[in-house]
């Protein structure tokens, strides 16, 4: 019963933070204060009332249109709210570090913050092909703390192990993306992707970070390939890669150990 109640609570909190993601994304784009400014319609700029801001439900009851100007509200809003609710619950159910030690609880709280921040980056990069530094830099800072907590859970925890975790994690993805960025002069990956890779590497360590690299490219291929086949996307089209990194990070963060174990088992059998 306690788990069900906790999951229900997290679903509500996740949906609320999904609404927050939408608000922050728009306010960052319009260079407004994302803490004090009120939410408004993107079309008529009418300030939204509390009844207009109920996650998912408001969009459904308003039939996807602004109450005031009747113009369509992007479906990204309810999809983000629903996705955040699902991610909060799933993360709680499958959390790989457990809740029996304070580090695991602290890391879970940080993980929920990551989900919100990555939600902002996902939507912003998807709409405007940019990963804002104001979101990425705090994640990098938190990555140093996250790495220390994760290493402290290891039986042979030490300063050397912490340095190894951080440095190898950074090299595993940021090193690769950084090299691609400079060799391709920014055409293969953006510098925002390189900075986001710093965060990924510090949090997940080198093994899971390499998994993120693989997953991000596979997800990207699955998304882009149909567009290339139908010629809706050309080889010169600019594709936002941040969303693929965000999705890959979540998958590796929650199921990375199981995926790597499955892969290594198959490799040994072969």
PDB file of C-alpha atoms in Angstrom:
ATOM      1  CA  UNK A   1       0.000   0.000   0.000  1.00  0.00           C
ATOM      2  CA  UNK A   2       2.837   2.380   0.860  1.00  0.00           C
ATOM      3  CA  UNK A   3       4.472   1.801  -2.525  1.00  0.00           C
ATOM      4  CA  UNK A   4       1.179   2.436  -4.326  1.00  0.00           C
ATOM      5  CA  UNK A   5       0.578   5.655  -2.419  1.00  0.00           C
ATOM      6  CA  UNK A   6       4.158   6.791  -3.040  1.00  0.00           C
ATOM      7  CA  UNK A   7       3.866   6.009  -6.747  1.00  0.00           C
ATOM      8  CA  UNK A   8       0.570   7.917  -6.951  1.00  0.00           C
ATOM      9  CA  UNK A   9       2.110  10.900  -5.179  1.00  0.00           C
ATOM     10  CA  UNK A  10       5.129  10.835  -7.483  1.00  0.00           C
ATOM     11  CA  UNK A  11       2.818  10.698 -10.514  1.00  0.00           C
ATOM     12  CA  UNK A  12       1.090  13.882  -9.354  1.00  0.00           C
ATOM     13  CA  UNK A  13       4.404  15.568  -8.600  1.00  0.00           C
ATOM     14  CA  UNK A  14       5.817  14.432 -11.935  1.00  0.00           C
ATOM     15  CA  UNK A  15       2.836  15.820 -13.859  1.00  0.00           C
ATOM     16  CA  UNK A  16       3.173  19.132 -12.002  1.00  0.00           C
ATOM     17  CA  UNK A  17       6.872  19.297 -12.845  1.00  0.00           C
ATOM     18  CA  UNK A  18       5.991  18.456 -16.445  1.00  0.00           C
ATOM     19  CA  UNK A  19       3.905  21.626 -16.486  1.00  0.00           C
ATOM     20  CA  UNK A  20       6.867  23.423 -14.931  1.00  0.00           C
ATOM     21  CA  UNK A  21       9.086  22.118 -17.738  1.00  0.00           C
ATOM     22  CA  UNK A  22       6.764  23.644 -20.329  1.00  0.00           C
ATOM     23  CA  UNK A  23       6.686  26.987 -18.510  1.00  0.00           C
ATOM     24  CA  UNK A  24      10.454  27.139 -17.981  1.00  0.00           C
ATOM     25  CA  UNK A  25      11.174  26.199 -21.592  1.00  0.00           C
ATOM     26  CA  UNK A  26       8.992  28.977 -22.967  1.00  0.00           C
ATOM     27  CA  UNK A  27      10.271  31.569 -20.478  1.00  0.00           C
ATOM     28  CA  UNK A  28      13.878  30.730 -21.264  1.00  0.00           C
ATOM     29  CA  UNK A  29      13.177  31.112 -24.968  1.00  0.00           C
ATOM     30  CA  UNK A  30      11.455  34.477 -24.469  1.00  0.00           C
ATOM     31  CA  UNK A  31      14.135  35.554 -21.962  1.00  0.00           C
ATOM     32  CA  UNK A  32      11.692  35.982 -19.090  1.00  0.00           C
ATOM     33  CA  UNK A  33      12.118  35.212 -15.422  1.00  0.00           C
ATOM     34  CA  UNK A  34      11.202  31.545 -15.141  1.00  0.00           C
ATOM     35  CA  UNK A  35      10.627  31.844 -11.387  1.00  0.00           C
ATOM     36  CA  UNK A  36       8.455  34.935 -10.940  1.00  0.00           C
ATOM     37  CA  UNK A  37       6.731  35.432 -14.317  1.00  0.00           C
ATOM     38  CA  UNK A  38       3.251  33.980 -14.780  1.00  0.00           C
ATOM     39  CA  UNK A  39       2.368  31.494 -17.485  1.00  0.00           C
ATOM     40  CA  UNK A  40       0.651  32.867 -20.585  1.00  0.00           C
ATOM     41  CA  UNK A  41      -0.681  31.753 -23.952  1.00  0.00           C
ATOM     42  CA  UNK A  42       2.061  31.606 -26.576  1.00  0.00           C
ATOM     43  CA  UNK A  43      -0.284  33.208 -29.133  1.00  0.00           C
ATOM     44  CA  UNK A  44      -2.373  35.905 -27.420  1.00  0.00           C
ATOM     45  CA  UNK A  45      -0.120  36.266 -24.328  1.00  0.00           C
ATOM     46  CA  UNK A  46      -3.126  36.259 -22.001  1.00  0.00           C
ATOM     47  CA  UNK A  47      -2.122  35.353 -18.450  1.00  0.00           C
ATOM     48  CA  UNK A  48      -3.378  31.882 -17.645  1.00  0.00           C
ATOM     49  CA  UNK A  49      -5.681  31.241 -14.693  1.00  0.00           C
ATOM     50  CA  UNK A  50      -5.103  28.343 -12.261  1.00  0.00           C
ATOM     51  CA  UNK A  51      -7.815  26.293 -14.006  1.00  0.00           C
ATOM     52  CA  UNK A  52      -5.838  26.598 -17.243  1.00  0.00           C
ATOM     53  CA  UNK A  53      -2.761  25.052 -15.631  1.00  0.00           C
ATOM     54  CA  UNK A  54      -4.006  21.730 -14.273  1.00  0.00           C
ATOM     55  CA  UNK A  55      -1.593  19.190 -15.789  1.00  0.00           C
ATOM     56  CA  UNK A  56      -3.051  17.112 -18.650  1.00  0.00           C
ATOM     57  CA  UNK A  57      -6.668  17.708 -17.542  1.00  0.00           C
ATOM     58  CA  UNK A  58      -6.762  21.378 -18.613  1.00  0.00           C
ATOM     59  CA  UNK A  59      -5.542  20.536 -22.120  1.00  0.00           C
ATOM     60  CA  UNK A  60      -8.163  17.785 -22.459  1.00  0.00           C
ATOM     61  CA  UNK A  61     -11.049  19.908 -21.167  1.00  0.00           C
ATOM     62  CA  UNK A  62     -10.032  22.837 -23.373  1.00  0.00           C
ATOM     63  CA  UNK A  63      -9.751  20.436 -26.331  1.00  0.00           C
ATOM     64  CA  UNK A  64      -6.216  21.553 -26.987  1.00  0.00           C
ATOM     65  CA  UNK A  65      -7.140  25.207 -27.510  1.00  0.00           C
ATOM     66  CA  UNK A  66      -6.503  28.420 -25.605  1.00  0.00           C
ATOM     67  CA  UNK A  67      -9.532  29.461 -23.553  1.00  0.00           C
ATOM     68  CA  UNK A  68      -9.066  33.073 -24.646  1.00  0.00           C
ATOM     69  CA  UNK A  69      -7.947  33.186 -28.282  1.00  0.00           C
ATOM     70  CA  UNK A  70      -9.055  29.659 -29.276  1.00  0.00           C
ATOM     71  CA  UNK A  71      -5.758  28.968 -31.035  1.00  0.00           C
ATOM     72  CA  UNK A  72      -4.300  25.455 -30.658  1.00  0.00           C
ATOM     73  CA  UNK A  73      -2.049  24.656 -27.708  1.00  0.00           C
ATOM     74  CA  UNK A  74       0.915  22.547 -28.711  1.00  0.00           C
ATOM     75  CA  UNK A  75       0.437  18.881 -27.729  1.00  0.00           C
ATOM     76  CA  UNK A  76       4.000  18.984 -26.431  1.00  0.00           C
ATOM     77  CA  UNK A  77       2.585  20.391 -23.175  1.00  0.00           C
ATOM     78  CA  UNK A  78       0.333  17.463 -22.128  1.00  0.00           C
ATOM     79  CA  UNK A  79       2.802  14.931 -23.530  1.00  0.00           C
ATOM     80  CA  UNK A  80       5.553  16.427 -21.372  1.00  0.00           C
ATOM     81  CA  UNK A  81       3.313  16.356 -18.291  1.00  0.00           C
ATOM     82  CA  UNK A  82       2.315  12.743 -18.899  1.00  0.00           C
ATOM     83  CA  UNK A  83       5.892  11.705 -19.658  1.00  0.00           C
ATOM     84  CA  UNK A  84       7.229  13.282 -16.466  1.00  0.00           C
ATOM     85  CA  UNK A  85       4.523  11.571 -14.409  1.00  0.00           C
ATOM     86  CA  UNK A  86       5.414   8.193 -15.932  1.00  0.00           C
ATOM     87  CA  UNK A  87       9.162   8.749 -15.539  1.00  0.00           C
ATOM     88  CA  UNK A  88       8.819   9.699 -11.863  1.00  0.00           C
ATOM     89  CA  UNK A  89       6.850   6.526 -11.117  1.00  0.00           C
ATOM     90  CA  UNK A  90       9.009   4.193 -13.231  1.00  0.00           C
ATOM     91  CA  UNK A  91      12.176   5.604 -11.676  1.00  0.00           C
ATOM     92  CA  UNK A  92      10.803   4.882  -8.202  1.00  0.00           C
ATOM     93  CA  UNK A  93       9.763   1.332  -9.099  1.00  0.00           C
ATOM     94  CA  UNK A  94      13.023   0.286 -10.775  1.00  0.00           C
ATOM     95  CA  UNK A  95      15.513   2.531  -8.946  1.00  0.00           C
ATOM     96  CA  UNK A  96      18.736   0.482  -9.170  1.00  0.00           C
ATOM     97  CA  UNK A  97      20.521   1.983  -6.142  1.00  0.00           C
ATOM     98  CA  UNK A  98      17.794   1.143  -3.646  1.00  0.00           C
ATOM     99  CA  UNK A  99      16.504   3.130  -0.684  1.00  0.00           C
ATOM    100  CA  UNK A 100      18.152   1.269   2.191  1.00  0.00           C
ATOM    101  CA  UNK A 101      21.053   3.755   2.453  1.00  0.00           C
ATOM    102  CA  UNK A 102      20.904   7.534   2.641  1.00  0.00           C
ATOM    103  CA  UNK A 103      23.083   7.867  -0.467  1.00  0.00           C
ATOM    104  CA  UNK A 104      20.536   5.935  -2.513  1.00  0.00           C
ATOM    105  CA  UNK A 105      17.736   8.204  -1.298  1.00  0.00           C
ATOM    106  CA  UNK A 106      19.779  11.348  -1.974  1.00  0.00           C
ATOM    107  CA  UNK A 107      20.712  10.108  -5.436  1.00  0.00           C
ATOM    108  CA  UNK A 108      17.059   9.361  -6.211  1.00  0.00           C
ATOM    109  CA  UNK A 109      16.101  12.918  -5.243  1.00  0.00           C
ATOM    110  CA  UNK A 110      18.872  14.204  -7.520  1.00  0.00           C
ATOM    111  CA  UNK A 111      17.670  11.867 -10.267  1.00  0.00           C
ATOM    112  CA  UNK A 112      14.217  13.462 -10.167  1.00  0.00           C
ATOM    113  CA  UNK A 113      15.870  16.864 -10.561  1.00  0.00           C
ATOM    114  CA  UNK A 114      17.782  15.482 -13.547  1.00  0.00           C
ATOM    115  CA  UNK A 115      14.521  14.339 -15.131  1.00  0.00           C
ATOM    116  CA  UNK A 116      13.068  17.823 -14.859  1.00  0.00           C
ATOM    117  CA  UNK A 117      16.225  19.495 -16.204  1.00  0.00           C
ATOM    118  CA  UNK A 118      16.514  16.978 -19.041  1.00  0.00           C
ATOM    119  CA  UNK A 119      12.837  17.565 -19.804  1.00  0.00           C
ATOM    120  CA  UNK A 120      13.609  21.258 -20.293  1.00  0.00           C
ATOM    121  CA  UNK A 121      16.611  20.436 -22.495  1.00  0.00           C
ATOM    122  CA  UNK A 122      14.601  17.857 -24.466  1.00  0.00           C
ATOM    123  CA  UNK A 123      11.784  20.269 -25.308  1.00  0.00           C
ATOM    124  CA  UNK A 124      14.037  23.282 -25.872  1.00  0.00           C
ATOM    125  CA  UNK A 125      16.409  21.436 -28.198  1.00  0.00           C
ATOM    126  CA  UNK A 126      13.500  19.826 -30.024  1.00  0.00           C
ATOM    127  CA  UNK A 127      11.840  23.194 -30.690  1.00  0.00           C
ATOM    128  CA  UNK A 128      14.809  25.540 -31.089  1.00  0.00           C
ATOM    129  CA  UNK A 129      17.910  23.300 -31.598  1.00  0.00           C
ATOM    130  CA  UNK A 130      19.779  24.609 -28.572  1.00  0.00           C
ATOM    131  CA  UNK A 131      20.779  23.317 -25.129  1.00  0.00           C
ATOM    132  CA  UNK A 132      20.727  26.356 -22.779  1.00  0.00           C
ATOM    133  CA  UNK A 133      23.809  26.730 -20.587  1.00  0.00           C
ATOM    134  CA  UNK A 134      21.616  27.931 -17.716  1.00  0.00           C
ATOM    135  CA  UNK A 135      20.309  24.350 -17.467  1.00  0.00           C
ATOM    136  CA  UNK A 136      23.407  22.395 -18.537  1.00  0.00           C
ATOM    137  CA  UNK A 137      25.915  24.044 -16.171  1.00  0.00           C
ATOM    138  CA  UNK A 138      23.968  23.257 -12.958  1.00  0.00           C
ATOM    139  CA  UNK A 139      23.738  19.650 -14.142  1.00  0.00           C
ATOM    140  CA  UNK A 140      27.517  19.512 -14.558  1.00  0.00           C
ATOM    141  CA  UNK A 141      27.955  20.900 -11.034  1.00  0.00           C
ATOM    142  CA  UNK A 142      25.541  18.312  -9.643  1.00  0.00           C
ATOM    143  CA  UNK A 143      27.455  15.637 -11.546  1.00  0.00           C
ATOM    144  CA  UNK A 144      30.494  16.106  -9.304  1.00  0.00           C
ATOM    145  CA  UNK A 145      28.320  15.585  -6.206  1.00  0.00           C
ATOM    146  CA  UNK A 146      26.470  12.665  -7.763  1.00  0.00           C
ATOM    147  CA  UNK A 147      29.746  10.923  -8.614  1.00  0.00           C
ATOM    148  CA  UNK A 148      30.954  11.278  -5.013  1.00  0.00           C
ATOM    149  CA  UNK A 149      27.747   9.723  -3.658  1.00  0.00           C
ATOM    150  CA  UNK A 150      27.831   6.844  -6.131  1.00  0.00           C
ATOM    151  CA  UNK A 151      31.482   6.080  -5.396  1.00  0.00           C
ATOM    152  CA  UNK A 152      30.761   6.189  -1.646  1.00  0.00           C
ATOM    153  CA  UNK A 153      28.390   3.246  -2.127  1.00  0.00           C
ATOM    154  CA  UNK A 154      31.238   1.109  -3.506  1.00  0.00           C
ATOM    155  CA  UNK A 155      33.091  -1.174  -1.064  1.00  0.00           C
ATOM    156  CA  UNK A 156      36.514   0.149  -2.128  1.00  0.00           C
ATOM    157  CA  UNK A 157      35.516   3.838  -2.186  1.00  0.00           C
ATOM    158  CA  UNK A 158      38.454   6.252  -2.262  1.00  0.00           C
ATOM    159  CA  UNK A 159      39.516   9.578  -3.701  1.00  0.00           C
ATOM    160  CA  UNK A 160      41.401   7.712  -6.418  1.00  0.00           C
ATOM    161  CA  UNK A 161      38.305   5.744  -7.387  1.00  0.00           C
ATOM    162  CA  UNK A 162      36.290   8.987  -7.472  1.00  0.00           C
ATOM    163  CA  UNK A 163      38.829  10.629  -9.787  1.00  0.00           C
ATOM    164  CA  UNK A 164      38.859   7.527 -11.984  1.00  0.00           C
ATOM    165  CA  UNK A 165      35.048   7.468 -12.132  1.00  0.00           C
ATOM    166  CA  UNK A 166      34.856  11.138 -13.159  1.00  0.00           C
ATOM    167  CA  UNK A 167      37.787  11.267 -15.595  1.00  0.00           C
ATOM    168  CA  UNK A 168      37.011   8.023 -17.437  1.00  0.00           C
ATOM    169  CA  UNK A 169      33.334   8.891 -17.541  1.00  0.00           C
ATOM    170  CA  UNK A 170      34.087  12.259 -19.099  1.00  0.00           C
ATOM    171  CA  UNK A 171      36.489  10.780 -21.661  1.00  0.00           C
ATOM    172  CA  UNK A 172      34.020   8.047 -22.624  1.00  0.00           C
ATOM    173  CA  UNK A 173      31.529  10.516 -24.099  1.00  0.00           C
ATOM    174  CA  UNK A 174      32.644  14.134 -23.855  1.00  0.00           C
ATOM    175  CA  UNK A 175      36.013  13.098 -25.268  1.00  0.00           C
ATOM    176  CA  UNK A 176      34.397  11.417 -28.264  1.00  0.00           C
ATOM    177  CA  UNK A 177      31.886  14.204 -28.854  1.00  0.00           C
ATOM    178  CA  UNK A 178      34.523  16.861 -28.322  1.00  0.00           C
ATOM    179  CA  UNK A 179      36.740  15.293 -30.974  1.00  0.00           C
ATOM    180  CA  UNK A 180      33.785  15.041 -33.367  1.00  0.00           C
ATOM    181  CA  UNK A 181      32.878  18.659 -32.706  1.00  0.00           C
ATOM    182  CA  UNK A 182      36.324  20.001 -33.541  1.00  0.00           C
ATOM    183  CA  UNK A 183      36.978  17.667 -36.483  1.00  0.00           C
ATOM    184  CA  UNK A 184      33.595  18.399 -38.081  1.00  0.00           C
ATOM    185  CA  UNK A 185      33.626  22.058 -36.991  1.00  0.00           C
ATOM    186  CA  UNK A 186      30.316  21.627 -35.239  1.00  0.00           C
ATOM    187  CA  UNK A 187      28.513  19.859 -38.077  1.00  0.00           C
ATOM    188  CA  UNK A 188      28.453  16.374 -36.507  1.00  0.00           C
ATOM    189  CA  UNK A 189      27.539  17.395 -32.938  1.00  0.00           C
ATOM    190  CA  UNK A 190      26.922  20.731 -31.260  1.00  0.00           C
ATOM    191  CA  UNK A 191      29.041  22.092 -28.418  1.00  0.00           C
ATOM    192  CA  UNK A 192      25.953  21.895 -26.193  1.00  0.00           C
ATOM    193  CA  UNK A 193      26.003  18.126 -26.713  1.00  0.00           C
ATOM    194  CA  UNK A 194      29.640  18.052 -25.601  1.00  0.00           C
ATOM    195  CA  UNK A 195      28.814  19.938 -22.401  1.00  0.00           C
ATOM    196  CA  UNK A 196      25.839  17.680 -21.683  1.00  0.00           C
ATOM    197  CA  UNK A 197      28.148  14.685 -22.182  1.00  0.00           C
ATOM    198  CA  UNK A 198      30.297  15.957 -19.301  1.00  0.00           C
ATOM    199  CA  UNK A 199      27.325  15.564 -16.982  1.00  0.00           C
ATOM    200  CA  UNK A 200      26.441  12.129 -18.343  1.00  0.00           C
ATOM    201  CA  UNK A 201      29.973  10.822 -17.878  1.00  0.00           C
ATOM    202  CA  UNK A 202      30.357  12.046 -14.294  1.00  0.00           C
ATOM    203  CA  UNK A 203      27.048  10.545 -13.217  1.00  0.00           C
ATOM    204  CA  UNK A 204      27.140   7.173 -14.967  1.00  0.00           C
ATOM    205  CA  UNK A 205      30.841   6.313 -15.211  1.00  0.00           C
ATOM    206  CA  UNK A 206      32.590   5.088 -18.338  1.00  0.00           C
ATOM    207  CA  UNK A 207      30.760   1.781 -18.915  1.00  0.00           C
ATOM    208  CA  UNK A 208      27.221   3.159 -18.811  1.00  0.00           C
ATOM    209  CA  UNK A 209      28.346   6.306 -20.599  1.00  0.00           C
ATOM    210  CA  UNK A 210      29.542   4.218 -23.543  1.00  0.00           C
ATOM    211  CA  UNK A 211      26.105   2.596 -23.430  1.00  0.00           C
ATOM    212  CA  UNK A 212      24.572   6.090 -23.646  1.00  0.00           C
ATOM    213  CA  UNK A 213      26.671   6.818 -26.745  1.00  0.00           C
ATOM    214  CA  UNK A 214      25.421   3.631 -28.392  1.00  0.00           C
ATOM    215  CA  UNK A 215      21.784   4.093 -27.358  1.00  0.00           C
ATOM    216  CA  UNK A 216      21.692   7.753 -28.390  1.00  0.00           C
ATOM    217  CA  UNK A 217      22.917   6.849 -31.876  1.00  0.00           C
ATOM    218  CA  UNK A 218      20.491   3.924 -32.187  1.00  0.00           C
ATOM    219  CA  UNK A 219      17.544   6.076 -31.066  1.00  0.00           C
ATOM    220  CA  UNK A 220      18.657   8.837 -33.410  1.00  0.00           C
ATOM    221  CA  UNK A 221      18.887   6.408 -36.304  1.00  0.00           C
ATOM    222  CA  UNK A 222      15.413   4.996 -35.616  1.00  0.00           C
ATOM    223  CA  UNK A 223      13.960   8.506 -35.530  1.00  0.00           C
ATOM    224  CA  UNK A 224      15.830   9.970 -38.504  1.00  0.00           C
ATOM    225  CA  UNK A 225      15.892   6.982 -40.886  1.00  0.00           C
ATOM    226  CA  UNK A 226      12.157   7.064 -41.773  1.00  0.00           C
ATOM    227  CA  UNK A 227      12.479  10.775 -42.571  1.00  0.00           C
ATOM    228  CA  UNK A 228      15.474  10.118 -44.812  1.00  0.00           C
ATOM    229  CA  UNK A 229      13.660   7.303 -46.614  1.00  0.00           C
ATOM    230  CA  UNK A 230      10.572   9.468 -47.226  1.00  0.00           C
ATOM    231  CA  UNK A 231      12.836  12.450 -48.037  1.00  0.00           C
ATOM    232  CA  UNK A 232      11.154  14.604 -45.386  1.00  0.00           C
ATOM    233  CA  UNK A 233      14.668  14.966 -43.946  1.00  0.00           C
ATOM    234  CA  UNK A 234      17.806  15.500 -46.001  1.00  0.00           C
ATOM    235  CA  UNK A 235      21.401  14.697 -45.065  1.00  0.00           C
ATOM    236  CA  UNK A 236      21.966  18.428 -44.597  1.00  0.00           C
ATOM    237  CA  UNK A 237      19.038  18.861 -42.178  1.00  0.00           C
ATOM    238  CA  UNK A 238      19.918  20.012 -38.658  1.00  0.00           C
ATOM    239  CA  UNK A 239      18.801  17.323 -36.205  1.00  0.00           C
ATOM    240  CA  UNK A 240      18.592  18.106 -32.497  1.00  0.00           C
ATOM    241  CA  UNK A 241      20.678  15.419 -30.772  1.00  0.00           C
ATOM    242  CA  UNK A 242      20.036  16.506 -27.179  1.00  0.00           C
ATOM    243  CA  UNK A 243      16.728  14.598 -26.918  1.00  0.00           C
ATOM    244  CA  UNK A 244      18.468  11.381 -27.966  1.00  0.00           C
ATOM    245  CA  UNK A 245      21.145  11.872 -25.304  1.00  0.00           C
ATOM    246  CA  UNK A 246      18.479  12.564 -22.668  1.00  0.00           C
ATOM    247  CA  UNK A 247      16.529   9.405 -23.519  1.00  0.00           C
ATOM    248  CA  UNK A 248      19.689   7.291 -23.622  1.00  0.00           C
ATOM    249  CA  UNK A 249      20.809   8.694 -20.253  1.00  0.00           C
ATOM    250  CA  UNK A 250      17.508   7.741 -18.629  1.00  0.00           C
ATOM    251  CA  UNK A 251      17.586   4.217 -20.062  1.00  0.00           C
ATOM    252  CA  UNK A 252      21.224   3.661 -19.042  1.00  0.00           C
ATOM    253  CA  UNK A 253      20.692   5.218 -15.620  1.00  0.00           C
ATOM    254  CA  UNK A 254      17.773   2.929 -14.777  1.00  0.00           C
ATOM    255  CA  UNK A 255      18.548  -0.263 -16.690  1.00  0.00           C
ATOM    256  CA  UNK A 256      22.224   0.119 -17.602  1.00  0.00           C
ATOM    257  CA  UNK A 257      23.529  -2.634 -15.329  1.00  0.00           C
ATOM    258  CA  UNK A 258      20.975  -5.131 -16.654  1.00  0.00           C
ATOM    259  CA  UNK A 259      21.674  -4.193 -20.290  1.00  0.00           C
ATOM    260  CA  UNK A 260      25.448  -4.473 -19.862  1.00  0.00           C
ATOM    261  CA  UNK A 261      25.113  -7.799 -18.017  1.00  0.00           C
ATOM    262  CA  UNK A 262      22.851  -9.139 -20.789  1.00  0.00           C
ATOM    263  CA  UNK A 263      25.263  -7.970 -23.467  1.00  0.00           C
ATOM    264  CA  UNK A 264      28.320  -9.425 -21.711  1.00  0.00           C
ATOM    265  CA  UNK A 265      26.551 -12.723 -21.152  1.00  0.00           C
ATOM    266  CA  UNK A 266      25.775 -12.978 -24.860  1.00  0.00           C
ATOM    267  CA  UNK A 267      29.344 -11.993 -25.694  1.00  0.00           C
ATOM    268  CA  UNK A 268      30.743 -14.743 -23.441  1.00  0.00           C
ATOM    269  CA  UNK A 269      28.420 -17.324 -24.999  1.00  0.00           C
ATOM    270  CA  UNK A 270      29.534 -16.337 -28.499  1.00  0.00           C
TER     271      UNK A 270
END
